[in-house]
mmCIF file of C-alpha atoms and ligand atoms in Angstrom:
data_model
loop_
_atom_site.group_PDB
_atom_site.id
_atom_site.type_symbol
_atom_site.label_atom_id
_atom_site.label_comp_id
_atom_site.label_asym_id
_atom_site.label_seq_id
_atom_site.Cartn_x
_atom_site.Cartn_y
_atom_site.Cartn_z
ATOM 1 C CA UNK A 19 2.326 22.825 19.056
ATOM 2 C CA UNK A 20 2.129 21.022 15.730
ATOM 3 C CA UNK A 21 -1.129 22.005 14.137
ATOM 4 C CA UNK A 22 -2.805 20.338 11.166
ATOM 5 C CA UNK A 23 -5.152 22.315 8.929
ATOM 6 C CA UNK A 24 -8.007 20.205 7.565
ATOM 7 C CA UNK A 25 -9.777 21.024 4.290
ATOM 8 C CA UNK A 26 -12.812 19.248 2.852
ATOM 9 C CA UNK A 27 -14.026 19.935 -0.696
ATOM 10 C CA UNK A 28 -17.106 18.866 -2.670
ATOM 11 C CA UNK A 29 -19.913 16.538 -1.649
ATOM 12 C CA UNK A 30 -17.815 13.473 -0.917
ATOM 13 C CA UNK A 31 -15.088 15.452 0.868
ATOM 14 C CA UNK A 32 -17.635 17.145 3.082
ATOM 15 C CA UNK A 33 -19.476 13.915 3.863
ATOM 16 C CA UNK A 34 -16.311 12.044 4.765
ATOM 17 C CA UNK A 35 -15.039 15.112 6.615
ATOM 18 C CA UNK A 36 -18.235 15.306 8.673
ATOM 19 C CA UNK A 37 -17.672 11.702 9.781
ATOM 20 C CA UNK A 38 -14.038 12.436 10.547
ATOM 21 C CA UNK A 39 -14.875 15.370 12.833
ATOM 22 C CA UNK A 40 -17.571 13.475 14.648
ATOM 23 C CA UNK A 41 -15.059 10.737 15.508
ATOM 24 C CA UNK A 42 -12.296 13.191 16.460
ATOM 25 C CA UNK A 43 -14.678 15.175 18.687
ATOM 26 C CA UNK A 44 -15.804 12.013 20.454
ATOM 27 C CA UNK A 45 -12.203 10.879 20.989
ATOM 28 C CA UNK A 46 -11.349 14.219 22.571
ATOM 29 C CA UNK A 47 -14.548 14.337 24.665
ATOM 30 C CA UNK A 48 -15.844 17.409 22.857
ATOM 31 C CA UNK A 49 -19.614 17.812 22.522
ATOM 32 C CA UNK A 50 -21.693 19.305 19.692
ATOM 33 C CA UNK A 51 -21.266 22.829 21.117
ATOM 34 C CA UNK A 52 -17.474 22.558 21.350
ATOM 35 C CA UNK A 53 -17.380 22.133 25.144
ATOM 36 C CA UNK A 54 -15.185 19.533 26.782
ATOM 37 C CA UNK A 55 -17.374 16.982 28.551
ATOM 38 C CA UNK A 56 -14.889 14.106 28.751
ATOM 39 C CA UNK A 57 -13.716 12.177 31.771
ATOM 40 C CA UNK A 58 -9.953 11.901 31.326
ATOM 41 C CA UNK A 59 -7.359 14.701 31.063
ATOM 42 C CA UNK A 60 -5.620 12.568 28.448
ATOM 43 C CA UNK A 61 -8.432 13.411 26.037
ATOM 44 C CA UNK A 62 -7.302 17.038 25.869
ATOM 45 C CA UNK A 63 -3.679 16.215 25.258
ATOM 46 C CA UNK A 64 -2.652 17.220 21.726
ATOM 47 C CA UNK A 65 -6.177 18.550 21.113
ATOM 48 C CA UNK A 66 -4.438 21.568 19.550
ATOM 49 C CA UNK A 67 -3.369 19.432 16.575
ATOM 50 C CA UNK A 68 -6.910 19.624 15.200
ATOM 51 C CA UNK A 69 -8.683 22.259 17.338
ATOM 52 C CA UNK A 70 -8.339 25.964 18.128
ATOM 53 C CA UNK A 71 -9.273 26.741 21.718
ATOM 54 C CA UNK A 72 -11.297 29.963 21.766
ATOM 55 C CA UNK A 73 -12.794 32.128 24.511
ATOM 56 C CA UNK A 74 -15.094 30.350 26.917
ATOM 57 C CA UNK A 75 -13.009 27.177 26.656
ATOM 58 C CA UNK A 76 -14.653 26.171 23.402
ATOM 59 C CA UNK A 77 -12.888 23.905 20.934
ATOM 60 C CA UNK A 78 -13.288 24.807 17.259
ATOM 61 C CA UNK A 79 -12.105 22.492 14.454
ATOM 62 C CA UNK A 80 -9.249 23.899 12.366
ATOM 63 C CA UNK A 81 -11.283 23.057 9.274
ATOM 64 C CA UNK A 82 -12.171 24.754 6.007
ATOM 65 C CA UNK A 83 -15.271 23.544 4.159
ATOM 66 C CA UNK A 84 -15.618 24.172 0.426
ATOM 67 C CA UNK A 85 -18.184 23.404 -2.263
ATOM 68 C CA UNK A 86 -19.306 24.970 -5.516
ATOM 69 C CA UNK A 87 -22.940 24.452 -4.528
ATOM 70 C CA UNK A 88 -24.634 25.198 -1.196
ATOM 71 C CA UNK A 89 -26.486 21.887 -0.653
ATOM 72 C CA UNK A 90 -23.765 19.833 1.049
ATOM 73 C CA UNK A 91 -22.792 22.752 3.296
ATOM 74 C CA UNK A 92 -26.410 23.231 4.378
ATOM 75 C CA UNK A 93 -26.655 19.532 5.245
ATOM 76 C CA UNK A 94 -23.419 19.723 7.238
ATOM 77 C CA UNK A 95 -24.482 22.873 9.103
ATOM 78 C CA UNK A 96 -27.755 21.282 10.158
ATOM 79 C CA UNK A 97 -26.128 17.991 11.241
ATOM 80 C CA UNK A 98 -25.521 17.266 14.933
ATOM 81 C CA UNK A 99 -21.918 18.572 14.932
ATOM 82 C CA UNK A 100 -22.712 21.311 12.372
ATOM 83 C CA UNK A 101 -22.498 24.165 14.885
ATOM 84 C CA UNK A 102 -19.015 23.319 16.037
ATOM 85 C CA UNK A 103 -17.371 24.725 12.889
ATOM 86 C CA UNK A 104 -16.318 28.334 12.457
ATOM 87 C CA UNK A 105 -19.105 29.865 10.284
ATOM 88 C CA UNK A 106 -16.627 31.981 8.274
ATOM 89 C CA UNK A 107 -14.802 28.816 7.225
ATOM 90 C CA UNK A 108 -17.645 27.646 4.983
ATOM 91 C CA UNK A 109 -16.794 28.899 1.494
ATOM 92 C CA UNK A 110 -19.212 28.047 -1.301
ATOM 93 C CA UNK A 111 -20.719 29.116 -4.615
ATOM 94 C CA UNK A 112 -24.137 28.493 -6.139
ATOM 95 C CA UNK A 113 -23.810 26.532 -9.375
ATOM 96 C CA UNK A 114 -21.746 23.387 -8.785
ATOM 97 C CA UNK A 115 -19.212 21.977 -11.221
ATOM 98 C CA UNK A 116 -21.565 19.369 -12.726
ATOM 99 C CA UNK A 117 -18.986 16.550 -12.606
ATOM 100 C CA UNK A 118 -16.735 18.606 -14.841
ATOM 101 C CA UNK A 119 -13.093 18.726 -13.698
ATOM 102 C CA UNK A 120 -12.413 21.690 -16.001
ATOM 103 C CA UNK A 121 -15.116 23.744 -14.267
ATOM 104 C CA UNK A 122 -13.629 22.961 -10.866
ATOM 105 C CA UNK A 123 -10.026 23.548 -11.911
ATOM 106 C CA UNK A 124 -10.174 26.346 -14.477
ATOM 107 C CA UNK A 125 -13.461 28.246 -14.416
ATOM 108 C CA UNK A 126 -16.045 28.086 -11.574
ATOM 109 C CA UNK A 127 -13.513 26.805 -9.034
ATOM 110 C CA UNK A 128 -10.825 29.286 -10.062
ATOM 111 C CA UNK A 129 -13.286 32.100 -9.328
ATOM 112 C CA UNK A 130 -13.757 30.910 -5.761
ATOM 113 C CA UNK A 131 -10.125 30.100 -5.020
ATOM 114 C CA UNK A 132 -9.105 33.485 -3.568
ATOM 115 C CA UNK A 133 -11.750 33.562 -0.812
ATOM 116 C CA UNK A 134 -10.740 29.964 0.043
ATOM 117 C CA UNK A 135 -7.047 30.884 0.225
ATOM 118 C CA UNK A 136 -7.912 33.849 2.486
ATOM 119 C CA UNK A 137 -9.512 31.496 5.006
ATOM 120 C CA UNK A 138 -6.656 28.987 4.714
ATOM 121 C CA UNK A 139 -4.093 31.784 5.260
ATOM 122 C CA UNK A 140 -5.968 33.056 8.291
ATOM 123 C CA UNK A 141 -5.963 29.609 9.916
ATOM 124 C CA UNK A 142 -2.304 29.079 9.030
ATOM 125 C CA UNK A 143 -1.322 32.452 10.540
ATOM 126 C CA UNK A 144 -3.291 31.602 13.652
ATOM 127 C CA UNK A 145 -1.193 28.467 14.142
ATOM 128 C CA UNK A 146 1.865 28.284 16.304
ATOM 129 C CA UNK A 147 3.872 25.793 14.250
ATOM 130 C CA UNK A 148 1.790 24.374 11.440
ATOM 131 C CA UNK A 149 2.926 20.896 10.413
ATOM 132 C CA UNK A 150 0.778 20.715 7.329
ATOM 133 C CA UNK A 151 -2.495 20.262 5.503
ATOM 134 C CA UNK A 152 -4.871 17.362 5.000
ATOM 135 C CA UNK A 153 -7.477 17.419 2.262
ATOM 136 C CA UNK A 154 -10.560 15.193 1.888
ATOM 137 C CA UNK A 155 -12.129 14.965 -1.567
ATOM 138 C CA UNK A 156 -13.382 12.635 -4.280
ATOM 139 C CA UNK A 157 -11.639 12.440 -7.640
ATOM 140 C CA UNK A 158 -14.732 11.524 -9.654
ATOM 141 C CA UNK A 159 -16.754 14.750 -9.541
ATOM 142 C CA UNK A 160 -15.930 18.322 -10.510
ATOM 143 C CA UNK A 161 -15.436 20.264 -7.286
ATOM 144 C CA UNK A 162 -13.419 18.070 -4.907
ATOM 145 C CA UNK A 163 -11.525 16.766 -7.899
ATOM 146 C CA UNK A 164 -10.885 19.831 -10.080
ATOM 147 C CA UNK A 165 -11.038 22.604 -7.508
ATOM 148 C CA UNK A 166 -9.470 20.378 -4.847
ATOM 149 C CA UNK A 167 -6.379 19.851 -6.984
ATOM 150 C CA UNK A 168 -6.271 23.564 -7.893
ATOM 151 C CA UNK A 169 -6.223 24.369 -4.184
ATOM 152 C CA UNK A 170 -3.525 21.765 -3.578
ATOM 153 C CA UNK A 171 -1.288 23.374 -6.205
ATOM 154 C CA UNK A 172 -1.859 26.851 -4.687
ATOM 155 C CA UNK A 173 -1.090 25.595 -1.172
ATOM 156 C CA UNK A 174 2.059 23.856 -2.394
ATOM 157 C CA UNK A 175 3.150 27.133 -3.976
ATOM 158 C CA UNK A 176 2.492 29.204 -0.859
ATOM 159 C CA UNK A 177 3.658 26.666 1.755
ATOM 160 C CA UNK A 178 6.317 24.580 -0.030
ATOM 161 C CA UNK A 179 7.870 23.357 3.227
ATOM 162 C CA UNK A 180 4.644 22.107 4.886
ATOM 163 C CA UNK A 181 3.397 18.541 4.539
ATOM 164 C CA UNK A 182 0.446 18.124 2.227
ATOM 165 C CA UNK A 183 -1.567 14.968 2.540
ATOM 166 C CA UNK A 184 -4.772 13.957 0.766
ATOM 167 C CA UNK A 185 -7.599 11.510 1.421
ATOM 168 C CA UNK A 186 -8.704 10.861 -2.144
ATOM 169 C CA UNK A 187 -11.755 8.770 -3.072
ATOM 170 C CA UNK A 188 -11.393 6.998 -6.439
ATOM 171 C CA UNK A 189 -14.533 6.417 -8.510
ATOM 172 C CA UNK A 190 -16.125 3.108 -9.426
ATOM 173 C CA UNK A 191 -18.948 2.454 -11.904
ATOM 174 C CA UNK A 192 -20.390 0.081 -9.292
ATOM 175 C CA UNK A 193 -21.075 3.077 -7.075
ATOM 176 C CA UNK A 194 -21.728 5.952 -9.456
ATOM 177 C CA UNK A 195 -23.021 6.011 -13.027
ATOM 178 C CA UNK A 196 -21.470 9.297 -14.139
ATOM 179 C CA UNK A 197 -19.515 8.328 -17.257
ATOM 180 C CA UNK A 198 -16.796 10.984 -17.150
ATOM 181 C CA UNK A 199 -15.465 10.024 -13.707
ATOM 182 C CA UNK A 200 -12.370 8.269 -15.143
ATOM 183 C CA UNK A 201 -11.483 11.547 -16.926
ATOM 184 C CA UNK A 202 -11.825 13.549 -13.719
ATOM 185 C CA UNK A 203 -9.864 11.008 -11.690
ATOM 186 C CA UNK A 204 -7.012 10.737 -14.210
ATOM 187 C CA UNK A 205 -6.681 14.514 -14.542
ATOM 188 C CA UNK A 206 -6.514 14.674 -10.729
ATOM 189 C CA UNK A 207 -3.897 11.951 -10.345
ATOM 190 C CA UNK A 208 -1.738 13.950 -12.764
ATOM 191 C CA UNK A 209 -1.909 16.862 -10.271
ATOM 192 C CA UNK A 210 -1.561 14.788 -7.102
ATOM 193 C CA UNK A 211 1.621 13.126 -8.319
ATOM 194 C CA UNK A 212 3.133 16.605 -8.770
ATOM 195 C CA UNK A 213 1.922 18.372 -5.650
ATOM 196 C CA UNK A 214 0.910 16.054 -2.808
ATOM 197 C CA UNK A 215 3.406 14.557 -0.350
ATOM 198 C CA UNK A 216 1.175 11.619 0.508
ATOM 199 C CA UNK A 217 -2.175 10.308 -0.754
ATOM 200 C CA UNK A 218 -4.391 7.989 1.245
ATOM 201 C CA UNK A 219 -6.295 6.220 -1.498
ATOM 202 C CA UNK A 220 -9.879 5.206 -0.817
ATOM 203 C CA UNK A 221 -11.242 3.092 -3.656
ATOM 204 C CA UNK A 222 -15.024 3.179 -3.905
ATOM 205 C CA UNK A 223 -14.993 -0.156 -5.744
ATOM 206 C CA UNK A 224 -13.153 -1.814 -2.835
ATOM 207 C CA UNK A 225 -15.348 -0.058 -0.263
ATOM 208 C CA UNK A 226 -18.427 -1.245 -2.140
ATOM 209 C CA UNK A 227 -17.143 -4.832 -2.294
ATOM 210 C CA UNK A 228 -16.302 -4.831 1.419
ATOM 211 C CA UNK A 229 -19.760 -3.552 2.283
ATOM 212 C CA UNK A 230 -21.449 -5.965 -0.125
ATOM 213 C CA UNK A 231 -19.445 -9.193 0.320
ATOM 214 C CA UNK A 232 -18.065 -8.964 3.839
ATOM 215 C CA UNK A 233 -20.556 -6.825 5.691
ATOM 216 C CA UNK A 234 -23.474 -8.256 3.631
ATOM 217 C CA UNK A 235 -25.049 -4.871 3.071
ATOM 218 C CA UNK A 236 -27.002 -5.197 -0.172
ATOM 219 C CA UNK A 237 -27.264 -1.469 -0.749
ATOM 220 C CA UNK A 238 -24.298 0.270 0.902
ATOM 221 C CA UNK A 239 -24.966 3.848 1.915
ATOM 222 C CA UNK A 240 -22.347 6.622 2.007
ATOM 223 C CA UNK A 241 -22.021 6.465 5.729
ATOM 224 C CA UNK A 242 -20.937 2.845 5.880
ATOM 225 C CA UNK A 243 -18.671 3.251 2.879
ATOM 226 C CA UNK A 244 -17.052 6.330 4.348
ATOM 227 C CA UNK A 245 -16.144 4.472 7.527
ATOM 228 C CA UNK A 246 -14.494 1.554 5.725
ATOM 229 C CA UNK A 247 -10.753 1.744 5.101
ATOM 230 C CA UNK A 248 -8.193 -0.167 3.035
ATOM 231 C CA UNK A 249 -4.438 -0.649 3.245
ATOM 232 C CA UNK A 250 -1.803 0.227 0.708
ATOM 233 C CA UNK A 251 0.374 -2.135 -1.312
ATOM 234 C CA UNK A 252 1.488 -2.630 -4.890
ATOM 235 C CA UNK A 253 -1.974 -4.143 -5.467
ATOM 236 C CA UNK A 254 -3.051 -0.523 -5.789
ATOM 237 C CA UNK A 255 -1.854 -0.632 -9.407
ATOM 238 C CA UNK A 256 -4.966 -2.697 -10.203
ATOM 239 C CA UNK A 257 -7.089 0.282 -9.315
ATOM 240 C CA UNK A 258 -5.005 2.746 -11.318
ATOM 241 C CA UNK A 259 -5.108 0.304 -14.223
ATOM 242 C CA UNK A 260 -8.885 0.025 -13.990
ATOM 243 C CA UNK A 261 -9.376 3.791 -14.080
ATOM 244 C CA UNK A 262 -6.797 4.169 -16.826
ATOM 245 C CA UNK A 263 -8.529 1.576 -19.031
ATOM 246 C CA UNK A 264 -11.868 3.296 -18.526
ATOM 247 C CA UNK A 265 -10.181 6.587 -19.446
ATOM 248 C CA UNK A 266 -8.640 5.186 -22.628
ATOM 249 C CA UNK A 267 -11.866 3.623 -23.895
ATOM 250 C CA UNK A 268 -13.485 7.063 -23.904
ATOM 251 C CA UNK A 269 -10.485 9.153 -24.890
ATOM 252 C CA UNK A 270 -9.777 7.010 -27.968
ATOM 253 C CA UNK A 271 -13.138 8.135 -29.324
ATOM 254 C CA UNK A 272 -12.775 11.644 -27.873
ATOM 255 C CA UNK A 273 -16.061 11.029 -26.078
ATOM 256 C CA UNK A 274 -17.397 13.953 -24.035
ATOM 257 C CA UNK A 275 -14.209 15.940 -24.651
ATOM 258 C CA UNK A 276 -16.180 19.020 -25.680
ATOM 259 C CA UNK A 277 -17.388 19.389 -22.078
ATOM 260 C CA UNK A 278 -13.782 20.063 -21.169
ATOM 261 C CA UNK A 279 -12.514 21.927 -24.207
ATOM 262 C CA UNK A 280 -15.629 24.087 -23.877
ATOM 263 C CA UNK A 281 -14.171 25.333 -20.579
ATOM 264 C CA UNK A 282 -10.900 26.171 -22.325
ATOM 265 C CA UNK A 283 -8.964 22.955 -21.712
ATOM 266 C CA UNK A 284 -6.501 21.605 -24.235
ATOM 267 C CA UNK A 285 -6.655 17.990 -25.401
ATOM 268 C CA UNK A 286 -2.916 17.828 -24.695
ATOM 269 C CA UNK A 287 -3.598 17.875 -20.949
ATOM 270 C CA UNK A 288 -5.615 14.674 -21.366
ATOM 271 C CA UNK A 289 -2.786 13.002 -23.278
ATOM 272 C CA UNK A 290 -0.270 13.983 -20.587
ATOM 273 C CA UNK A 291 -2.527 12.849 -17.756
ATOM 274 C CA UNK A 292 -3.061 9.514 -19.506
ATOM 275 C CA UNK A 293 0.653 8.834 -19.899
ATOM 276 C CA UNK A 294 1.329 9.982 -16.343
ATOM 277 C CA UNK A 295 -1.197 7.452 -15.059
ATOM 278 C CA UNK A 296 0.404 4.712 -17.195
ATOM 279 C CA UNK A 297 3.810 5.597 -15.725
ATOM 280 C CA UNK A 298 2.344 5.220 -12.252
ATOM 281 C CA UNK A 299 1.035 1.739 -13.089
ATOM 282 C CA UNK A 300 4.430 0.694 -14.503
ATOM 283 C CA UNK A 301 6.218 2.017 -11.444
ATOM 284 C CA UNK A 302 4.101 -0.086 -9.090
ATOM 285 C CA UNK A 303 4.534 -3.037 -11.441
ATOM 286 C CA UNK A 304 8.322 -2.655 -11.131
ATOM 287 C CA UNK A 305 8.170 -2.587 -7.348
ATOM 288 C CA UNK A 306 5.974 -5.663 -7.368
ATOM 289 C CA UNK A 307 8.416 -7.578 -9.600
ATOM 290 C CA UNK A 308 11.401 -6.404 -7.558
ATOM 291 C CA UNK A 309 9.695 -7.753 -4.432
ATOM 292 C CA UNK A 310 9.182 -11.197 -5.973
ATOM 293 C CA UNK A 311 12.793 -11.436 -7.171
ATOM 294 C CA UNK A 312 14.057 -10.526 -3.742
ATOM 295 C CA UNK A 313 12.027 -13.288 -2.116
ATOM 296 C CA UNK A 314 13.272 -15.879 -4.613
ATOM 297 C CA UNK A 315 16.900 -14.922 -4.017
ATOM 298 C CA UNK A 316 16.316 -15.107 -0.318
ATOM 299 C CA UNK A 317 14.867 -18.607 -0.566
ATOM 300 C CA UNK A 318 17.789 -19.776 -2.722
ATOM 301 C CA UNK A 319 20.280 -18.463 -0.176
ATOM 302 C CA UNK A 320 18.384 -20.220 2.527
ATOM 303 C CA UNK A 321 18.493 -23.567 0.702
HETATM 304 N N1 GTP B 420 -17.058 6.897 -0.430
HETATM 305 C C1 GTP B 420 -17.835 7.935 -0.756
HETATM 306 N N2 GTP B 420 -17.902 8.335 -2.049
HETATM 307 C C2 GTP B 420 -18.687 9.395 -2.374
HETATM 308 C C3 GTP B 420 -19.443 10.096 -1.388
HETATM 309 N N3 GTP B 420 -20.121 11.092 -2.017
HETATM 310 C C4 GTP B 420 -19.793 11.031 -3.332
HETATM 311 N N4 GTP B 420 -18.924 10.011 -3.562
HETATM 312 C C5 GTP B 420 -18.261 9.670 -4.850
HETATM 313 O O1 GTP B 420 -17.716 10.898 -5.347
HETATM 314 C C6 GTP B 420 -17.835 10.985 -6.765
HETATM 315 C C7 GTP B 420 -18.676 12.187 -7.105
HETATM 316 O O2 GTP B 420 -18.070 13.302 -6.566
HETATM 317 P P1 GTP B 420 -18.803 14.358 -5.608
HETATM 318 O O3 GTP B 420 -17.956 14.456 -4.376
HETATM 319 O O4 GTP B 420 -20.245 14.075 -5.473
HETATM 320 O O5 GTP B 420 -18.616 15.655 -6.517
HETATM 321 P P2 GTP B 420 -18.242 17.125 -6.101
HETATM 322 O O6 GTP B 420 -16.841 17.189 -5.622
HETATM 323 O O7 GTP B 420 -19.295 17.661 -5.181
HETATM 324 O O8 GTP B 420 -18.285 17.880 -7.513
HETATM 325 P P3 GTP B 420 -19.557 18.377 -8.377
HETATM 326 O O9 GTP B 420 -20.799 17.933 -7.684
HETATM 327 O O10 GTP B 420 -19.355 17.767 -9.716
HETATM 328 O O11 GTP B 420 -19.433 19.856 -8.407
HETATM 329 C C8 GTP B 420 -18.468 9.679 -7.184
HETATM 330 O O12 GTP B 420 -17.418 8.808 -7.567
HETATM 331 C C9 GTP B 420 -19.185 9.192 -5.941
HETATM 332 O O13 GTP B 420 -19.283 7.786 -5.955
HETATM 333 C C10 GTP B 420 -19.340 9.650 -0.020
HETATM 334 O O14 GTP B 420 -19.939 10.216 0.896
HETATM 335 N N5 GTP B 420 -18.526 8.581 0.237
HETATM 336 MG MG1 MG B 421 -21.253 18.304 -5.694
#
């Protein structure tokens, strides 16, 4: 068996995660109570990658749900597939991180990290041959972003030989008007580059444009945006560049920095995150240029 342990953190992570589980359950023929009601034995093949089979033939998602406020969890629990999850795997606090990465990573989130790791450890120990972890979160807020990346670093430390993959939603001012999102996203990228093996990037600006231009939805809702996906190429540097420019405009004036230093963060961490993001952009730029050169050479040889 090659189990995957799924973690969803913060509002966005939990909303995307809820969609994910609904689709996975339907693919495997599992109903809202965890019973198999499908019509083909193939549906149960490899069901152990994402589900634990418990007594009574029930299938329970190998999922851990986290938030620093109870609202998103309550919504998930009362949704149609809400009862399928293991109740002990909901770990939450009361106050939220208020779009502050420092609160998620260093203060509020750090206080909740041990109970989260206990649940993660329990699921990992319950597995036969865990292949790795997948984490759903946004990078623009405080919880999924700050606490999500704290959790990623702790998991990397405790399970260095397991794969760690993230589904990370990048912020766009077209979708959200919280000004500090570029700070939160840049501080997160700094962490992801260090600790994640693979990141599936979901860009809210691209999702919004797809919904608006292609699907002609004038006011895209989360649900439609969460079910829209994009591919990966060196064009991704445009997105990193966009976030990095938004970061620099604010950081140059030290705007809103006191929100972060007030939680004990050092300005140095911002400077490092900024240069790390710029390195990432240059790296993709290099690959892009290398690709063009190769094609030109190829054409010359051909001629
Ligand atoms: N695609 C998509 N983006 C979302 C969704 N929910 C929130 N976002 C984006 O996520 C960012 C805000 O992060 P949240 O996930 O709400 O924040 P959080 O992790 O709960 O952290 P705090 O509320 O600050 O404690 C913004 O960029 C939003 O546009 C969603 O369901 N789908
Ligand atoms: Mg929230």
